[in-house]
Tab-separated table of C-alpha atoms in Angstrom:
chain	number	residue	atom	x	y	z
G	1	GLU	CA	142.414	24.112	166.831
G	2	SER	CA	140.767	22.896	170.066
G	3	SER	CA	137.839	21.801	167.894
G	4	PHE	CA	140.000	18.852	166.805
G	5	VAL	CA	139.887	17.353	170.337
G	6	GLU	CA	136.931	15.956	172.245
G	7	VAL	CA	137.025	15.068	175.958
G	8	CYS	CA	134.592	12.491	177.240
G	9	GLY	CA	134.728	10.572	180.499
G	10	GLY	CA	138.254	11.705	181.244
G	11	THR	CA	139.556	10.549	177.856
G	12	ALA	CA	140.715	12.936	175.120
G	13	THR	CA	140.409	11.989	171.461
G	14	CYS	CA	141.784	13.908	168.477
G	15	LYS	CA	139.629	13.636	165.341
G	16	LEU	CA	142.806	13.382	163.280
G	17	CYS	CA	145.180	11.385	165.468
G	18	GLY	CA	143.025	9.227	167.748
G	19	SER	CA	143.244	8.772	171.530
G	20	LEU	CA	145.587	11.053	173.475
G	21	PRO	CA	147.770	9.963	176.411
G	22	GLY	CA	146.212	12.612	178.653
G	23	ALA	CA	143.110	14.765	178.899
G	24	SER	CA	144.472	17.755	180.782
G	25	GLU	CA	144.527	21.186	179.175
G	26	LYS	CA	148.331	21.041	179.081
G	27	ALA	CA	148.353	17.625	177.394
G	28	ILE	CA	145.880	18.782	174.757
G	29	LYS	CA	147.878	21.923	174.019
G	30	GLN	CA	151.073	19.895	173.686
G	31	HIS	CA	149.365	17.546	171.244
G	32	LEU	CA	148.000	20.386	169.109
G	33	LYS	CA	151.508	21.822	168.876
G	34	SER	CA	153.107	18.475	168.008
G	35	ARG	CA	154.503	17.858	164.538
G	36	PRO	CA	152.461	14.670	163.888
G	37	HIS	CA	149.215	16.538	164.549
G	38	LYS	CA	150.243	19.534	162.448
G	39	LEU	CA	151.259	17.200	159.630
G	40	LYS	CA	147.842	15.507	159.610
G	41	ALA	CA	146.098	18.867	159.871
G	42	ALA	CA	148.051	20.106	156.865
G	43	GLU	CA	147.086	17.005	154.867
G	44	GLN	CA	143.426	17.482	155.749
G	45	ALA	CA	143.708	21.135	154.875
G	46	MET	CA	145.225	20.534	151.461
G	47	GLU	CA	142.501	18.001	150.690
G	48	SER	CA	139.582	20.101	151.895
G	49	LEU	CA	140.585	23.296	150.134
G	50	SER	CA	140.993	24.136	146.487
G	51	LEU	CA	144.834	24.118	146.485
G	52	GLY	CA	144.663	27.627	145.087
G	53	ASP	CA	143.432	26.653	141.628
G	54	GLY	CA	139.678	26.771	142.071
G	55	ALA	CA	139.215	23.005	142.135
G	56	ALA	CA	136.533	21.345	144.228
G	57	PRO	CA	137.463	19.827	147.617
G	58	GLN	CA	139.074	16.421	147.148
G	59	SER	CA	137.797	14.844	150.367
G	60	GLU	CA	134.337	15.231	151.834
G	61	ALA	CA	135.502	13.537	155.025
G	62	ALA	CA	138.217	16.140	155.499
G	63	ALA	CA	135.737	18.938	154.949
G	64	GLU	CA	133.538	17.481	157.696
G	65	VAL	CA	136.261	17.709	160.355
G	66	PRO	CA	135.202	20.606	162.616
G	67	GLY	CA	137.594	23.523	162.293
G	68	ALA	CA	139.684	21.875	159.573
G	69	ARG	CA	138.596	24.214	156.801
G	70	ASP	CA	139.097	27.361	158.884
G	71	THR	CA	142.429	26.169	160.280
G	72	ILE	CA	143.800	25.203	156.886
G	73	SER	CA	142.494	28.248	155.079
G	74	LYS	CA	144.711	30.312	157.338
G	75	LYS	CA	147.662	28.109	156.405
G	76	MET	CA	146.876	28.349	152.706
G	77	LYS	CA	146.960	32.134	152.685
G	78	LYS	CA	150.328	33.728	152.006
G	79	SER	CA	151.095	35.628	155.199
G	80	GLU	CA	153.755	38.259	155.576
G	81	SER	CA	156.044	35.757	157.312
G	82	LYS	CA	155.073	32.218	156.316
G	83	CYS	CA	154.142	30.181	153.264
G	84	GLU	CA	152.490	26.740	153.132
G	85	LEU	CA	155.850	24.998	153.292
G	86	CYS	CA	156.910	26.935	156.399
G	87	GLU	CA	153.590	26.126	158.043
G	88	LEU	CA	154.038	22.445	157.266
G	89	LEU	CA	157.613	22.388	158.597
G	90	ASP	CA	156.609	24.609	161.526
G	91	ARG	CA	159.495	27.016	161.098
G	92	GLU	CA	159.790	30.710	161.824
G	93	PRO	CA	161.736	32.900	159.353
G	94	ALA	CA	163.653	34.834	161.981
G	95	GLU	CA	164.570	31.672	163.898
G	96	ASP	CA	165.309	29.239	161.079
G	97	GLU	CA	169.071	29.053	160.734
G	98	GLU	CA	168.820	26.560	157.860
G	99	ALA	CA	166.885	28.919	155.591
G	100	ILE	CA	169.677	30.835	153.924
G	101	PHE	CA	167.328	33.200	152.123
G	102	VAL	CA	166.349	34.896	155.370
G	103	HIS	CA	169.470	37.045	155.687
G	104	GLU	CA	168.387	39.866	153.395
G	105	ALA	CA	164.689	39.254	152.876
G	106	GLU	CA	163.690	39.379	156.544
G	107	HIS	CA	164.588	43.072	156.714
G	108	VAL	CA	162.571	44.057	153.657
G	109	THR	CA	159.345	45.973	154.178
G	110	ALA	CA	156.037	44.200	153.664
G	111	GLU	CA	155.371	46.282	150.573
G	112	SER	CA	158.364	44.772	148.786
G	113	ARG	CA	156.849	41.250	148.988
G	114	ALA	CA	160.353	39.759	149.235
G	115	HIS	CA	159.753	37.025	151.805
G	116	PHE	CA	162.427	34.621	152.940
G	117	CYS	CA	160.605	31.681	151.337
G	118	HIS	CA	158.458	31.449	148.205
G	119	ALA	CA	157.664	27.776	147.586
G	120	PRO	CA	155.495	25.862	145.102
G	121	PRO	CA	152.046	24.756	146.318
G	122	LEU	CA	151.564	21.633	148.377
G	123	ILE	CA	149.421	18.727	147.205
G	124	ALA	CA	148.449	16.196	149.841
G	125	ARG	CA	147.729	13.236	147.565
G	126	PRO	CA	148.690	13.797	143.931
G	127	LYS	CA	147.172	11.568	141.290
G	128	LYS	CA	148.599	10.569	137.939
G	129	ASN	CA	146.352	13.061	136.192
G	130	HIS	CA	148.019	15.874	138.135
G	131	LEU	CA	150.872	15.683	135.646
G	132	LEU	CA	148.356	16.442	132.907
G	133	GLU	CA	146.228	18.937	134.822
G	134	TRP	CA	149.137	20.922	136.225
G	135	GLY	CA	151.173	20.846	133.031
G	136	ASN	CA	154.370	22.708	133.732
G	137	LYS	CA	153.633	23.725	137.329
G	138	PRO	CA	155.906	22.505	140.143
G	139	PHE	CA	154.438	21.228	143.377
G	140	LEU	CA	155.506	19.731	146.704
G	141	THR	CA	154.005	16.622	148.265
G	142	LEU	CA	154.531	14.157	151.090
G	143	MET	CA	153.885	11.256	148.705
G	144	GLY	CA	157.421	10.821	147.452
G	145	GLY	CA	157.778	7.073	147.137
G	146	GLU	CA	160.222	5.098	149.234
G	147	LEU	CA	163.901	4.194	149.347
G	148	ALA	CA	164.554	0.635	150.530
G	149	GLU	CA	167.378	1.836	152.784
G	150	VAL	CA	168.543	5.399	153.322
G	151	PRO	CA	172.366	5.278	153.533
G	152	ARG	CA	173.890	6.967	156.568
G	153	ASN	CA	177.308	7.672	155.028
G	154	PHE	CA	179.426	7.165	151.890
G	155	SER	CA	180.661	3.756	153.011
G	156	ARG	CA	177.101	2.503	153.229
G	157	CYS	CA	176.450	3.993	149.779
G	158	ALA	CA	179.301	1.880	148.445
G	159	ASP	CA	177.873	-1.254	150.072
G	160	LEU	CA	174.375	-0.648	148.728
G	161	PHE	CA	174.906	0.780	145.263
G	162	CYS	CA	178.414	-0.086	144.013
G	163	HIS	CA	178.215	-3.531	142.492
G	164	ALA	CA	178.390	-5.128	139.083
G	165	GLY	CA	174.605	-5.489	138.921
G	166	ALA	CA	174.067	-1.720	138.844
G	167	PRO	CA	173.327	-0.161	135.431
G	168	ARG	CA	176.422	2.035	135.340
G	169	LEU	CA	179.230	3.501	137.431
G	170	PRO	CA	178.239	6.336	139.776
G	171	ASN	CA	179.030	10.007	139.268
G	172	ILE	CA	181.253	11.276	142.075
G	173	ASP	CA	182.131	14.944	142.518
G	174	ILE	CA	184.726	16.086	145.063
G	175	VAL	CA	184.988	19.816	145.783
G	176	GLY	CA	183.532	20.606	142.364
G	177	GLU	CA	185.724	18.180	140.411
G	178	ARG	CA	184.117	15.198	138.681
G	179	MET	CA	186.031	11.956	139.235
G	180	CYS	CA	186.920	9.848	136.171
G	181	LEU	CA	185.970	6.326	137.188
G	182	SER	CA	186.978	3.156	135.366
G	183	SER	CA	185.836	0.407	137.743
G	184	TRP	CA	183.528	-0.433	140.623
G	185	GLY	CA	186.578	-1.048	142.781
G	186	GLN	CA	187.800	2.476	142.183
G	187	ALA	CA	184.386	3.963	143.009
G	188	THR	CA	184.140	1.906	146.192
G	189	LYS	CA	187.646	2.906	147.290
G	190	ILE	CA	186.897	6.614	146.826
G	191	LEU	CA	183.633	6.417	148.766
G	192	HIS	CA	185.197	4.556	151.704
G	193	ALA	CA	188.080	7.054	151.730
G	194	GLU	CA	185.668	9.998	151.844
G	195	HIS	CA	183.801	8.427	154.733
G	196	ALA	CA	187.071	8.024	156.647
G	197	ARG	CA	188.219	11.630	156.155
G	198	GLU	CA	188.203	13.822	159.241
G	199	ASP	CA	187.453	17.007	157.338
G	200	GLU	CA	184.072	17.651	155.746
G	201	ARG	CA	184.916	18.779	152.256
G	202	PRO	CA	181.920	18.984	149.879
G	203	VAL	CA	181.287	15.698	148.061
G	204	TRP	CA	178.293	14.257	146.242
G	205	ALA	CA	177.643	10.979	144.472
G	206	ALA	CA	174.790	9.922	142.167
G	207	PHE	CA	173.968	6.225	141.819
G	208	ASN	CA	171.833	4.739	139.060
G	209	VAL	CA	169.711	2.059	140.767
G	210	VAL	CA	167.333	-0.665	139.608
G	211	ASP	CA	165.153	-1.825	142.483
G	212	ALA	CA	166.151	0.360	145.452
G	213	ILE	CA	163.373	2.897	144.785
G	214	THR	CA	159.625	2.456	145.060
G	215	HIS	CA	158.273	5.301	142.937
G	216	PRO	CA	155.329	7.426	144.150
G	217	ARG	CA	151.894	6.050	143.334
G	218	TRP	CA	151.119	9.147	141.282
G	219	TRP	CA	154.226	8.671	139.098
G	220	PRO	CA	153.178	6.971	135.822
G	221	ASP	CA	154.566	3.508	135.205
G	222	ASP	CA	155.044	3.417	131.441
G	223	GLU	CA	157.616	3.367	128.664
G	224	ARG	CA	158.271	7.103	129.006
G	225	ARG	CA	160.311	6.619	132.160
G	226	VAL	CA	164.026	7.391	131.810
G	227	GLU	CA	165.716	4.434	133.495
G	228	ALA	CA	169.095	6.189	133.546
G	229	TYR	CA	167.636	8.850	135.849
G	230	HIS	CA	166.394	6.438	138.517
G	231	GLN	CA	168.940	7.725	140.984
G	232	VAL	CA	169.976	7.984	144.605
G	233	ILE	CA	171.987	11.137	145.265
G	234	ALA	CA	173.981	11.425	148.485
G	235	GLY	CA	176.069	14.389	149.494
G	236	ARG	CA	178.043	16.100	152.204
G	237	GLY	CA	177.973	19.838	152.739
G	238	ALA	CA	177.300	22.621	150.236
G	239	THR	CA	177.269	20.678	146.976
G	240	ASP	CA	175.537	21.669	143.739
G	241	ILE	CA	175.888	21.531	139.950
G	242	GLY	CA	174.611	25.024	139.217
G	243	ILE	CA	171.315	26.038	137.684
G	244	HIS	CA	170.312	23.594	134.944
G	245	LEU	CA	167.605	21.712	133.058
G	246	ASP	CA	167.010	17.974	133.305
G	247	ARG	CA	167.555	16.641	129.783
G	248	HIS	CA	168.166	13.234	128.241
G	249	ASP	CA	168.752	11.581	124.875
G	250	VAL	CA	165.498	9.650	125.144
G	251	HIS	CA	165.505	8.259	121.578
G	252	GLY	CA	169.212	7.501	121.260
G	253	ASP	CA	169.630	9.882	118.316
G	254	GLY	CA	171.870	12.401	120.073
G	255	VAL	CA	169.063	14.935	120.580
G	256	LEU	CA	168.497	15.999	124.179
G	257	HIS	CA	164.906	16.365	125.338
G	258	ASN	CA	163.619	18.037	128.487
G	259	VAL	CA	162.219	15.573	131.029
G	260	ASN	CA	159.918	15.738	134.061
G	261	THR	CA	161.541	14.829	137.375
G	262	TYR	CA	160.434	14.056	140.892
G	263	PHE	CA	163.022	14.703	143.593
G	264	THR	CA	162.414	13.248	147.066
G	265	LEU	CA	164.565	14.428	149.956
G	266	ALA	CA	164.926	11.688	152.593
G	267	ARG	CA	167.661	13.217	154.766
G	268	GLY	CA	169.172	16.641	155.293
G	269	THR	CA	168.426	20.012	153.765
G	270	LYS	CA	168.339	21.446	150.258
G	271	HIS	CA	168.101	25.090	149.229
G	272	VAL	CA	166.246	25.477	145.948
G	273	ILE	CA	165.794	28.114	143.258
G	274	MET	CA	163.440	27.447	140.325
G	275	LEU	CA	162.676	29.469	137.198
G	276	PRO	CA	160.036	28.643	134.550
G	277	PRO	CA	160.769	27.533	130.970
G	278	GLY	CA	162.367	30.024	128.628
G	279	PRO	CA	165.628	31.982	128.518
G	280	GLN	CA	167.439	32.056	131.849
G	281	ASP	CA	169.423	35.281	132.196
G	282	LEU	CA	169.010	35.983	135.895
G	283	PHE	CA	172.059	33.947	136.938
G	284	GLN	CA	175.341	33.586	135.089
G	285	ASP	CA	176.785	30.194	134.174
G	286	LYS	CA	178.945	28.739	136.960
G	287	SER	CA	178.027	31.579	139.314
G	288	PRO	CA	177.990	30.581	143.015
G	289	PHE	CA	174.696	29.841	144.701
G	290	PRO	CA	173.280	33.093	146.140
G	291	TYR	CA	173.619	32.329	149.838
G	292	THR	CA	172.264	35.784	150.576
G	293	LEU	CA	169.372	36.450	148.241
G	294	ASP	CA	168.920	40.201	147.948
G	295	ALA	CA	165.408	41.635	147.854
G	296	HIS	CA	165.656	42.716	144.214
G	297	THR	CA	166.600	39.218	143.018
G	298	ALA	CA	163.931	37.633	145.211
G	299	ARG	CA	161.253	39.884	143.713
G	300	GLU	CA	162.566	39.188	140.208
G	301	ILE	CA	162.329	35.419	140.747
G	302	VAL	CA	158.713	35.776	141.878
G	303	ALA	CA	157.860	38.185	139.045
G	304	ARG	CA	159.081	35.613	136.514
G	305	GLY	CA	156.925	32.928	138.086
G	306	GLY	CA	159.766	31.201	139.902
G	307	TYR	CA	160.414	30.013	143.434
G	308	TYR	CA	163.088	30.093	146.134
G	309	PHE	CA	162.736	27.913	149.223
G	310	THR	CA	164.411	25.459	151.600
G	311	ILE	CA	163.208	21.882	151.990
G	312	THR	CA	163.842	19.232	154.596
G	313	PRO	CA	162.033	15.977	155.446
G	314	ILE	CA	159.252	16.094	158.025
G	315	ASP	CA	161.084	13.340	159.894
G	316	LYS	CA	163.116	10.221	159.048
G	317	HIS	CA	159.944	8.389	158.034
G	318	THR	CA	158.335	11.215	156.027
G	319	PRO	CA	160.394	12.606	153.134
G	320	LEU	CA	159.389	15.676	151.159
G	321	CYS	CA	159.029	15.440	147.389
G	322	LEU	CA	159.397	18.154	144.736
G	323	PHE	CA	157.947	17.753	141.245
G	324	ILE	CA	160.124	19.538	138.646
G	325	PRO	CA	158.291	19.870	135.305
G	326	GLN	CA	160.184	19.615	132.034
G	327	GLY	CA	161.796	22.841	130.938
G	328	TRP	CA	162.090	24.314	134.435
G	329	HIS	CA	165.498	25.654	135.428
G	330	HIS	CA	166.415	24.508	138.922
G	331	TRP	CA	169.290	24.923	141.314
G	332	LEU	CA	169.666	22.733	144.406
G	333	LEU	CA	172.330	23.319	147.034
G	334	GLY	CA	173.126	20.940	149.877
G	335	GLY	CA	172.445	22.677	153.171
G	336	SER	CA	173.445	20.062	155.743
G	337	ALA	CA	176.384	17.862	156.708
G	338	TRP	CA	174.643	14.850	155.127
G	339	HIS	CA	171.787	14.787	152.609
G	340	VAL	CA	170.189	11.957	150.672
G	341	ALA	CA	167.655	12.230	147.867
G	342	TYR	CA	166.209	9.906	145.270
G	343	GLY	CA	163.959	10.254	142.272
G	344	GLY	CA	163.144	9.533	138.684
G	345	SER	CA	162.453	11.228	135.342
G	346	ARG	CA	160.159	10.739	132.369
G	347	TYR	CA	159.655	12.512	129.052
């Protein structure tokens, strides 16, 4: 990676990041190990390579960066210990306490191919035609739109999203029990009470919003958007709704249709399992999330074309976005004391 940095006249310049604060060997090494540099290197890599589908490089400029193609090609290859997502987040399987899938899979032999993380491919800069080209293939991206303000707790959620101008009352779930709400005052009272509690019982709330979200540039802006699924979802602890499909009565005739969804994680951690369209018989209804994913189940998920992985934002300014195609079964479990996501759906 030293090919990224040039030293001239006592000044060091990174081809990806610009001028460096120091030109010593130590300063250069620290920069090359920094998350901002690795993030930009990953973006260049994903642009300059084929993304695993045989496509031509998307950026000639990226391909011209010395060492970028070789550096990224190593990241793009599935190693015995890391996938693209782990490279991007700079995490080690044996050291990552947030990755719950590591408990069983890390002890499996290389021949079993049951790694602790098997994530969808990364796309640096998706375009609207990706939804057509990729069809029903999930992907991850750093282009996940923007949330006007990321709430820091349930009280702030109440201030931001609980008002008469919102499309509908929020969904609030406390320790697996859905609250029956009849007014904005009731919703606000519950959220403030949960913020004030000293214990950390699992709670999540989903808010239908109008103008709080700036959708990703690659997300089509047309009549096929499902306005009811423009949501901010905040949670505390290990919350989930089980493995499910995203569906909606798009025509108002009582018939549910599968929808495409983008899910952007702005704060916290989510553990994810995904299975492709078709019958889902690997997990029973209302079964608990598999905190310890045994090697057999991990291999079965991969054999069926599915994924299991843990996502977290790069930092507070760089969320991570997951595209969930219509018909895909998915299961997301909160993996941190506080997590905030937002997204939208379209049919």
